[in-house]
GROMACS .gro file of C-alpha atoms in nm:
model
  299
    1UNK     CA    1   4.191  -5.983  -1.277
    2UNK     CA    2   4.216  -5.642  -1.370
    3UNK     CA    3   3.997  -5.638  -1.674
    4UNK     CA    4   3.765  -5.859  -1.434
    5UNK     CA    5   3.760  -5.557  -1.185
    6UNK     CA    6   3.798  -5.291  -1.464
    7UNK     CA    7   3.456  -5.401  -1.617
    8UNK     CA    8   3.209  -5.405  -1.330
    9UNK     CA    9   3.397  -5.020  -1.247
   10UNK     CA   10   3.332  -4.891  -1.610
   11UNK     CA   11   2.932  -5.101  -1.567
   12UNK     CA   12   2.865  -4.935  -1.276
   13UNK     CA   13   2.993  -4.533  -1.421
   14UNK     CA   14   2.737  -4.607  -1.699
   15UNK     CA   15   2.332  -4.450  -1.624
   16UNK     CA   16   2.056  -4.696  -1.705
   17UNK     CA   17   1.806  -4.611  -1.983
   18UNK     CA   18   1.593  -4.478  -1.751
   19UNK     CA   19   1.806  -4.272  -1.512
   20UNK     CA   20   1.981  -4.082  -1.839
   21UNK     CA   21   1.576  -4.015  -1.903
   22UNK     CA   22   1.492  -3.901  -1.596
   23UNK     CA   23   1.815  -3.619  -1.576
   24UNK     CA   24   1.703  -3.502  -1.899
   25UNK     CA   25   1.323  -3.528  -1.852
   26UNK     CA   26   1.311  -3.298  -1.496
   27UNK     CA   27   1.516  -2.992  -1.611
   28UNK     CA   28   1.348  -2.987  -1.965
   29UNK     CA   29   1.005  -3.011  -1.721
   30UNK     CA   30   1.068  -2.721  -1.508
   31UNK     CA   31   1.204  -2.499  -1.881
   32UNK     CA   32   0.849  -2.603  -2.014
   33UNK     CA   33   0.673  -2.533  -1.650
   34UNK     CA   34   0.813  -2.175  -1.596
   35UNK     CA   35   0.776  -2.127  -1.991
   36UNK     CA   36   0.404  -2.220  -1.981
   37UNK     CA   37   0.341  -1.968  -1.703
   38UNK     CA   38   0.470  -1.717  -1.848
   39UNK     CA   39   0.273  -1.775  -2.205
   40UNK     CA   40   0.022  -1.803  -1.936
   41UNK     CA   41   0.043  -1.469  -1.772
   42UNK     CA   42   0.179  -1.264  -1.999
   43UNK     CA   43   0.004  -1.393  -2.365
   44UNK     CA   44  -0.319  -1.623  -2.289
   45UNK     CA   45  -0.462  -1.446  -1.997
   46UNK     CA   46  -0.399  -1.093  -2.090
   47UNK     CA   47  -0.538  -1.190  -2.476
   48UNK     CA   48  -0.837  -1.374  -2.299
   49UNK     CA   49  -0.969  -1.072  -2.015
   50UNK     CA   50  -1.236  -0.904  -2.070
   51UNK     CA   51  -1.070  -0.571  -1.980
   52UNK     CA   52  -0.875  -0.600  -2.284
   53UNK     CA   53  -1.214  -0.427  -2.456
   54UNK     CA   54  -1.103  -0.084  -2.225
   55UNK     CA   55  -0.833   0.140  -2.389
   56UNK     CA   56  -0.517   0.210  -2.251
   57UNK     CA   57  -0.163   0.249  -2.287
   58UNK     CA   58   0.103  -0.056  -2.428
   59UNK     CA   59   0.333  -0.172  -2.193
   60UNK     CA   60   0.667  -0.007  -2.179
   61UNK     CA   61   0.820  -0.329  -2.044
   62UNK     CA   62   0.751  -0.716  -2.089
   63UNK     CA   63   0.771  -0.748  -1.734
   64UNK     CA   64   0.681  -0.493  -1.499
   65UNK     CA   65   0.435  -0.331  -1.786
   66UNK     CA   66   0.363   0.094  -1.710
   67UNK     CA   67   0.466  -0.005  -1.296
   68UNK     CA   68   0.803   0.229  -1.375
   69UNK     CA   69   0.574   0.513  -1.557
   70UNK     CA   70   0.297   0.546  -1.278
   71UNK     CA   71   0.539   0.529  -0.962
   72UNK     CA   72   0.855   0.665  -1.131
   73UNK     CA   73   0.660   1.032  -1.182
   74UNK     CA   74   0.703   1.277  -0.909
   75UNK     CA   75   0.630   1.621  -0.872
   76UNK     CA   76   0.975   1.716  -0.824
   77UNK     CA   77   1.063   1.639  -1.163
   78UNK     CA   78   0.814   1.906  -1.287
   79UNK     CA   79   0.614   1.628  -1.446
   80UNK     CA   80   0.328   1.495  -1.213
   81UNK     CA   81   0.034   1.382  -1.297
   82UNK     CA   82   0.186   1.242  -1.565
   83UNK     CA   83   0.151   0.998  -1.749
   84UNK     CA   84  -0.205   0.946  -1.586
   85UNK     CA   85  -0.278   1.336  -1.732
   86UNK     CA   86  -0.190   1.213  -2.098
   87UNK     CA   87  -0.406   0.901  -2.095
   88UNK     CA   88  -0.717   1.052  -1.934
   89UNK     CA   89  -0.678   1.299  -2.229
   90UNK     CA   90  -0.568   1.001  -2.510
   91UNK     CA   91  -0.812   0.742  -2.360
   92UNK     CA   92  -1.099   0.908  -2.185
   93UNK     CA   93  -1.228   0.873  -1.843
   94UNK     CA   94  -1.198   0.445  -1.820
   95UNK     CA   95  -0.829   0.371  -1.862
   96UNK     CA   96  -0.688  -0.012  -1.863
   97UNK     CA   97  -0.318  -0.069  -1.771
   98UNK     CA   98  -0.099  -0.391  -1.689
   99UNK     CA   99   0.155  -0.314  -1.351
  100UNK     CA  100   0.363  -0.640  -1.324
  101UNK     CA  101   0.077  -0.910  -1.316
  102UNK     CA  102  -0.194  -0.717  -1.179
  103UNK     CA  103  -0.445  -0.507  -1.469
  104UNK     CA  104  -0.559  -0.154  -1.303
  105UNK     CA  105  -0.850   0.012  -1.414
  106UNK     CA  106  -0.837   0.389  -1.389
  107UNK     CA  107  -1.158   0.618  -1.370
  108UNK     CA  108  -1.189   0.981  -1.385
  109UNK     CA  109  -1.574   0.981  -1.530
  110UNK     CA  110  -1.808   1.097  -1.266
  111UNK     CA  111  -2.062   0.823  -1.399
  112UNK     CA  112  -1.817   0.541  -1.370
  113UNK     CA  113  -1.713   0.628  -0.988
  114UNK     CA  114  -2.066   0.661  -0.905
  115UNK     CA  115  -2.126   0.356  -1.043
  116UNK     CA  116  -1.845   0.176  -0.838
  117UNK     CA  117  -1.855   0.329  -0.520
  118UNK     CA  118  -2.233   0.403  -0.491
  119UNK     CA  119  -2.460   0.272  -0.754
  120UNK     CA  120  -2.293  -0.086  -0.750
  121UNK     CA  121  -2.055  -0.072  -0.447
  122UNK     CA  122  -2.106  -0.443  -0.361
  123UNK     CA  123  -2.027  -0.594  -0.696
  124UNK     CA  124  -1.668  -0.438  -0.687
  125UNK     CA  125  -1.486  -0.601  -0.385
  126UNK     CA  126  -1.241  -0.367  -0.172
  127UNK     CA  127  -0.869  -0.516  -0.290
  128UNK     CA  128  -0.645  -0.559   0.002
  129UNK     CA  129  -0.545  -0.822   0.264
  130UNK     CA  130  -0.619  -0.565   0.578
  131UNK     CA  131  -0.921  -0.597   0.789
  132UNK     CA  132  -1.061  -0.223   0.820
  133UNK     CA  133  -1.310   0.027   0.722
  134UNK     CA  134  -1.165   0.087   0.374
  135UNK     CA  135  -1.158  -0.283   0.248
  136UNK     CA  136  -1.399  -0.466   0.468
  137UNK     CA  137  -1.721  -0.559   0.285
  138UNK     CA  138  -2.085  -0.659   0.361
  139UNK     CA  139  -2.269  -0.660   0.742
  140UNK     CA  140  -1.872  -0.566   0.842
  141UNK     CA  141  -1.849  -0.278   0.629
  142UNK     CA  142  -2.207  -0.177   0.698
  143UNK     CA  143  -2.165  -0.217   1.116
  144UNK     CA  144  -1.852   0.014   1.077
  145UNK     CA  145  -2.024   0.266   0.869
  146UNK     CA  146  -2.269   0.337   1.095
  147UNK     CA  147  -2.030   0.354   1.395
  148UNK     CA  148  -1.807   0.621   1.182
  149UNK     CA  149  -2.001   0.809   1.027
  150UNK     CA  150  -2.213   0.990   1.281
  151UNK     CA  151  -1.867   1.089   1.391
  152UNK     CA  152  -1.789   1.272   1.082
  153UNK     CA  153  -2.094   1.441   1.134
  154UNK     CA  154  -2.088   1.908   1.109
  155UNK     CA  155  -2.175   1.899   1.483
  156UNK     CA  156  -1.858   1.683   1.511
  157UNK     CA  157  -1.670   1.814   1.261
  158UNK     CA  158  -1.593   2.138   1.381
  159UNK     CA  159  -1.491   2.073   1.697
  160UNK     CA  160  -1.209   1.962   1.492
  161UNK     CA  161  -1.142   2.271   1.349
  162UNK     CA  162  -0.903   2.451   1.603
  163UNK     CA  163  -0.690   2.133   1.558
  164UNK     CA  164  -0.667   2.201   1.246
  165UNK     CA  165  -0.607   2.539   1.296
  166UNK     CA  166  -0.330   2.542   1.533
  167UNK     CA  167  -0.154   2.321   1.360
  168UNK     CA  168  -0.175   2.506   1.022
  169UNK     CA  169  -0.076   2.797   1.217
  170UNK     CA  170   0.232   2.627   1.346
  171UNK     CA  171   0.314   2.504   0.987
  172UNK     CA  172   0.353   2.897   0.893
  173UNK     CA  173   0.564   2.961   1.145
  174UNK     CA  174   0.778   2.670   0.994
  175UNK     CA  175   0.787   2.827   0.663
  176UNK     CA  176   0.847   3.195   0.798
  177UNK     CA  177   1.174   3.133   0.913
  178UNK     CA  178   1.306   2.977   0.574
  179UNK     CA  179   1.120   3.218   0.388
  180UNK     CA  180   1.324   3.521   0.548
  181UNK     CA  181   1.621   3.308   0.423
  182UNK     CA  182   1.755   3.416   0.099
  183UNK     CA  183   1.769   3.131  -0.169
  184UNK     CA  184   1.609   2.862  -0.004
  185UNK     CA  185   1.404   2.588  -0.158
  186UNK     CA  186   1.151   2.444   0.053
  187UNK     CA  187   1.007   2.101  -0.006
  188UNK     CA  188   0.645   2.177   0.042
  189UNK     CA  189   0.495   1.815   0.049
  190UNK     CA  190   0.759   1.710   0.319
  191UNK     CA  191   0.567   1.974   0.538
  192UNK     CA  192   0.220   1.883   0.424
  193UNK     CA  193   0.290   1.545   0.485
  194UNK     CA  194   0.433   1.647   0.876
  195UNK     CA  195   0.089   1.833   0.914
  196UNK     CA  196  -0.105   1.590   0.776
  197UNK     CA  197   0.040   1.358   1.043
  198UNK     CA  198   0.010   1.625   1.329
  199UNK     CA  199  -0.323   1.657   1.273
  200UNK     CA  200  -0.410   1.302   1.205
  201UNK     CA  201  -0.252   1.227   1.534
  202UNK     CA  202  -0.443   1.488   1.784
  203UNK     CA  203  -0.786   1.429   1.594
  204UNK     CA  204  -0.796   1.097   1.567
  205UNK     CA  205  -0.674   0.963   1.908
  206UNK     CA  206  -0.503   1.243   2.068
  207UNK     CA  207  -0.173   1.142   2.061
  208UNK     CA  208   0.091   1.480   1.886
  209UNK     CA  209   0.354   1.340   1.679
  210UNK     CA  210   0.505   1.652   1.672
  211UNK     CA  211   0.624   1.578   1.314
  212UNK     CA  212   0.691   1.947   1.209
  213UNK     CA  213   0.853   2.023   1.541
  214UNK     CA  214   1.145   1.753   1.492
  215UNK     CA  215   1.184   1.374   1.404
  216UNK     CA  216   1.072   1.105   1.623
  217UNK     CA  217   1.058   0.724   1.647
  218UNK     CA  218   0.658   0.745   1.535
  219UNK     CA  219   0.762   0.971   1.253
  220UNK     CA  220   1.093   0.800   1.133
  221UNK     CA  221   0.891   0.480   1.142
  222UNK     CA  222   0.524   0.624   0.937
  223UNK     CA  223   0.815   0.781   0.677
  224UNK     CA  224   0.927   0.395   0.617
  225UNK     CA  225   0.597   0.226   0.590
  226UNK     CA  226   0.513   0.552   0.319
  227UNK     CA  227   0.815   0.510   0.142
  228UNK     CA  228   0.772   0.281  -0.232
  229UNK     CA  229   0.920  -0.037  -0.257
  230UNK     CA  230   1.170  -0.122  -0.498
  231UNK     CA  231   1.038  -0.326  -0.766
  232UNK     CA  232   1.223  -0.648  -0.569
  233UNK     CA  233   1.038  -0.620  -0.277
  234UNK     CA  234   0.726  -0.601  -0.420
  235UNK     CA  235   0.749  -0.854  -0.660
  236UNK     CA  236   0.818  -1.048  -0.368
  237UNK     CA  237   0.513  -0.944  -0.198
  238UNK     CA  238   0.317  -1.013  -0.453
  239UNK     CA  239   0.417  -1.334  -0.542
  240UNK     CA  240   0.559  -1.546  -0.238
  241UNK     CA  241   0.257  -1.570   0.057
  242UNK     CA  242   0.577  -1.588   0.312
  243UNK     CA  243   0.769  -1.291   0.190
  244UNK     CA  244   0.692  -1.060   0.441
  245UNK     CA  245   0.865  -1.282   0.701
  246UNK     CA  246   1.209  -1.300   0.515
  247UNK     CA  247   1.498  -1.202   0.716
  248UNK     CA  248   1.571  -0.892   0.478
  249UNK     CA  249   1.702  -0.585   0.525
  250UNK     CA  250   1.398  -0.357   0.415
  251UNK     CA  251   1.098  -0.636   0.582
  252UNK     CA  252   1.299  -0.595   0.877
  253UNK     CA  253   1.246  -0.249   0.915
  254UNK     CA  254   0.927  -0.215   0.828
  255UNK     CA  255   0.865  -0.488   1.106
  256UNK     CA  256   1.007  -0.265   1.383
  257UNK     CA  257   0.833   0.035   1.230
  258UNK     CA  258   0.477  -0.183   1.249
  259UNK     CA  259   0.564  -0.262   1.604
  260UNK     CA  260   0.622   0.127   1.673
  261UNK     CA  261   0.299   0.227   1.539
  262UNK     CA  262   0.144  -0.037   1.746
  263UNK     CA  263   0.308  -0.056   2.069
  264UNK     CA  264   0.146   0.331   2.055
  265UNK     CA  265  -0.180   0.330   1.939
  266UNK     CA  266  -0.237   0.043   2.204
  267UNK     CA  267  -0.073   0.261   2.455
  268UNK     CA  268  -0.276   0.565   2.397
  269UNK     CA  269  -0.632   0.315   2.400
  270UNK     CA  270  -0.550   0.189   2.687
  271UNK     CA  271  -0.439   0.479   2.853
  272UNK     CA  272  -0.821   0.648   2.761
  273UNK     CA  273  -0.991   0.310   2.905
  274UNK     CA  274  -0.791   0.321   3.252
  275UNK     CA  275  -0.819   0.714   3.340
  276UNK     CA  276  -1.127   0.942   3.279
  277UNK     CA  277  -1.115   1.168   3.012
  278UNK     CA  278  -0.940   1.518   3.065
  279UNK     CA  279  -1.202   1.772   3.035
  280UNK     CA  280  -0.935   2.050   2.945
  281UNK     CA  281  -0.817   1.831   2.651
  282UNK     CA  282  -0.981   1.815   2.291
  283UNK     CA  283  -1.210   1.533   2.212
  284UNK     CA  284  -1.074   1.302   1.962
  285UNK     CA  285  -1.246   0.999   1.765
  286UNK     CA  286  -1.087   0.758   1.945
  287UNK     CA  287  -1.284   0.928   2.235
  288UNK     CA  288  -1.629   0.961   2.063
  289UNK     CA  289  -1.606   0.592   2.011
  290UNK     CA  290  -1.479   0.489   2.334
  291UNK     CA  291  -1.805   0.687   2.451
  292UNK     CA  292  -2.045   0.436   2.265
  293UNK     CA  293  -2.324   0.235   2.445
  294UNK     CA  294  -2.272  -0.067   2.468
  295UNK     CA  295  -1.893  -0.069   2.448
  296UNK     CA  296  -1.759  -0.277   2.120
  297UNK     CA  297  -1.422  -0.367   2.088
  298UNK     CA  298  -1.180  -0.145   1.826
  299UNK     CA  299  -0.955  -0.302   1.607
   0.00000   0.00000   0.00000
């Protein structure tokens, strides 16, 4: 009895032909799947573009290719413009580079950007998932040209320019004080960038972020959304459709910081659209477009 029992035990341990091919055949599938797409992505297709025919710099790594050169160089490390500098003067004005999957085609020639942005605009799409002015295309792109543009205009333009002026004046005032401090070293594109924002803010909609005054909700949260992503996070981007969603510690912020910026440019439209327009108050664009016959909804 107990070699009876012992033998249907020991029978039952033992995998069938077929199961002891199937363990073996699905993990040696998914090494040859992942190993295909990366002969894929990383051999075939790169060997196979035609941008291949443009020179440019090799790769300084398998994966992420010159991504570490182009958004590692700042201009505190005396260095900027670099590498870009060195390749316009290696390579000419048409440089090719690989960033992590994506090729990037960099012109300085005046002939090529015509070409792109004005000769040929329409048979170089805008890259980008958004849905504005910089990246829409066709009848879109056309509508919201003409509903800019006359905007821009010099009769428009330079009713701008004591916004501008104010707040360049207030930027000096800024540096006075640490220039009559002895020693001090002033980060210069921190307080461009808090002008730039200043000025943005009053011209465009009328709404003072009052970035070179002090820190603020607005400004902590347009500092974020500025600020590179670590190599991680943008693979992740790039790759998984649903990324943006994850509950990590960077997405989450720059959710809350996307809210902020929304919650108040939707505040200050609708606060234009319920009350008439103060007469002692600059006009902004978000004005001059309001003021267009027949109203057309803003996104």
């Amino acid at each position: 009895m107990l070699c009876l029992r012992g033998i249907p035990r020991f029978a039952s341990s033992m995998l069938s032909p077929f199961e002891l091919t199937a363990s073996i055949a699905l993990p040696l599938g998914c090494v040859t799947l992942v190993g295909g797409l990366f002969v894929y992505l990383f051999v075939i297709r790169p060997a196979t573009s035609r941008l291949r025919a443009i020179p440019g710099p090799k790769s300084s790594h398998w994966l992420y290719g010159s991504r570490d050169q182009v958004n590692g160089s700042t201009w505190t490390d005396g260095k900027f413009a670099e590498p870009q500098l060195s390749w316009v003067k290696q390579y000419g004005g048409v440089v090719c580079y690989r960033e992590f999957l994506d090729t990037t085609v960099m012109l300085t020639d005046p002939e090529a950007l015509k070409h792109v942005f004005n000769t040929n605009g329409e048979n170089y799409p805008r890259a980008g998932p958004l849905d504005n002015f910089y990246v829409t295309e066709g009848d879109l792109h056309t509508h919201q040209r003409k509903m800019l543009l006359p905007h821009f205009g010099f009769y428009r333009i330079k009713d701008f320019v004591n916004i501008f002026a104010t707040h360049a004046a207030e930027l000096c005032d800024e540096l006075k004080l640490k220039a009559d401090q002895p020693n001090v070293t002033v980060d210069l594109y921190q307080y461009f960038t808090a002008l730039t924002l200043d000025v943005i803010g009053v011209s465009a909609f009328g709404y003072n972020f009052k970035a070179l005054s002090g820190s603020s909700p607005i400004v902590e949260a347009t500092n974020l959304l500025f600020q590179p992503p670590s190599a991680f996070y943008e693979g992740g981007k790039i790759l998984i459709p649903t990324f943006d969603h994850w509950p990590l510690p960077r997405l989450i912020e720059e959710r809350k910081a996307k809210k902020i910026l929304h919650e108040t440019v939707d505040n200050v439209i609708a606060a234009k659209l319920k009350a008439p327009r103060d007469v002692n108050r600059p006009v902004d664009l978000v004005d001059l477009m309001l003021d267009e016959k027949p109203m057309r909804s803003i996104k």
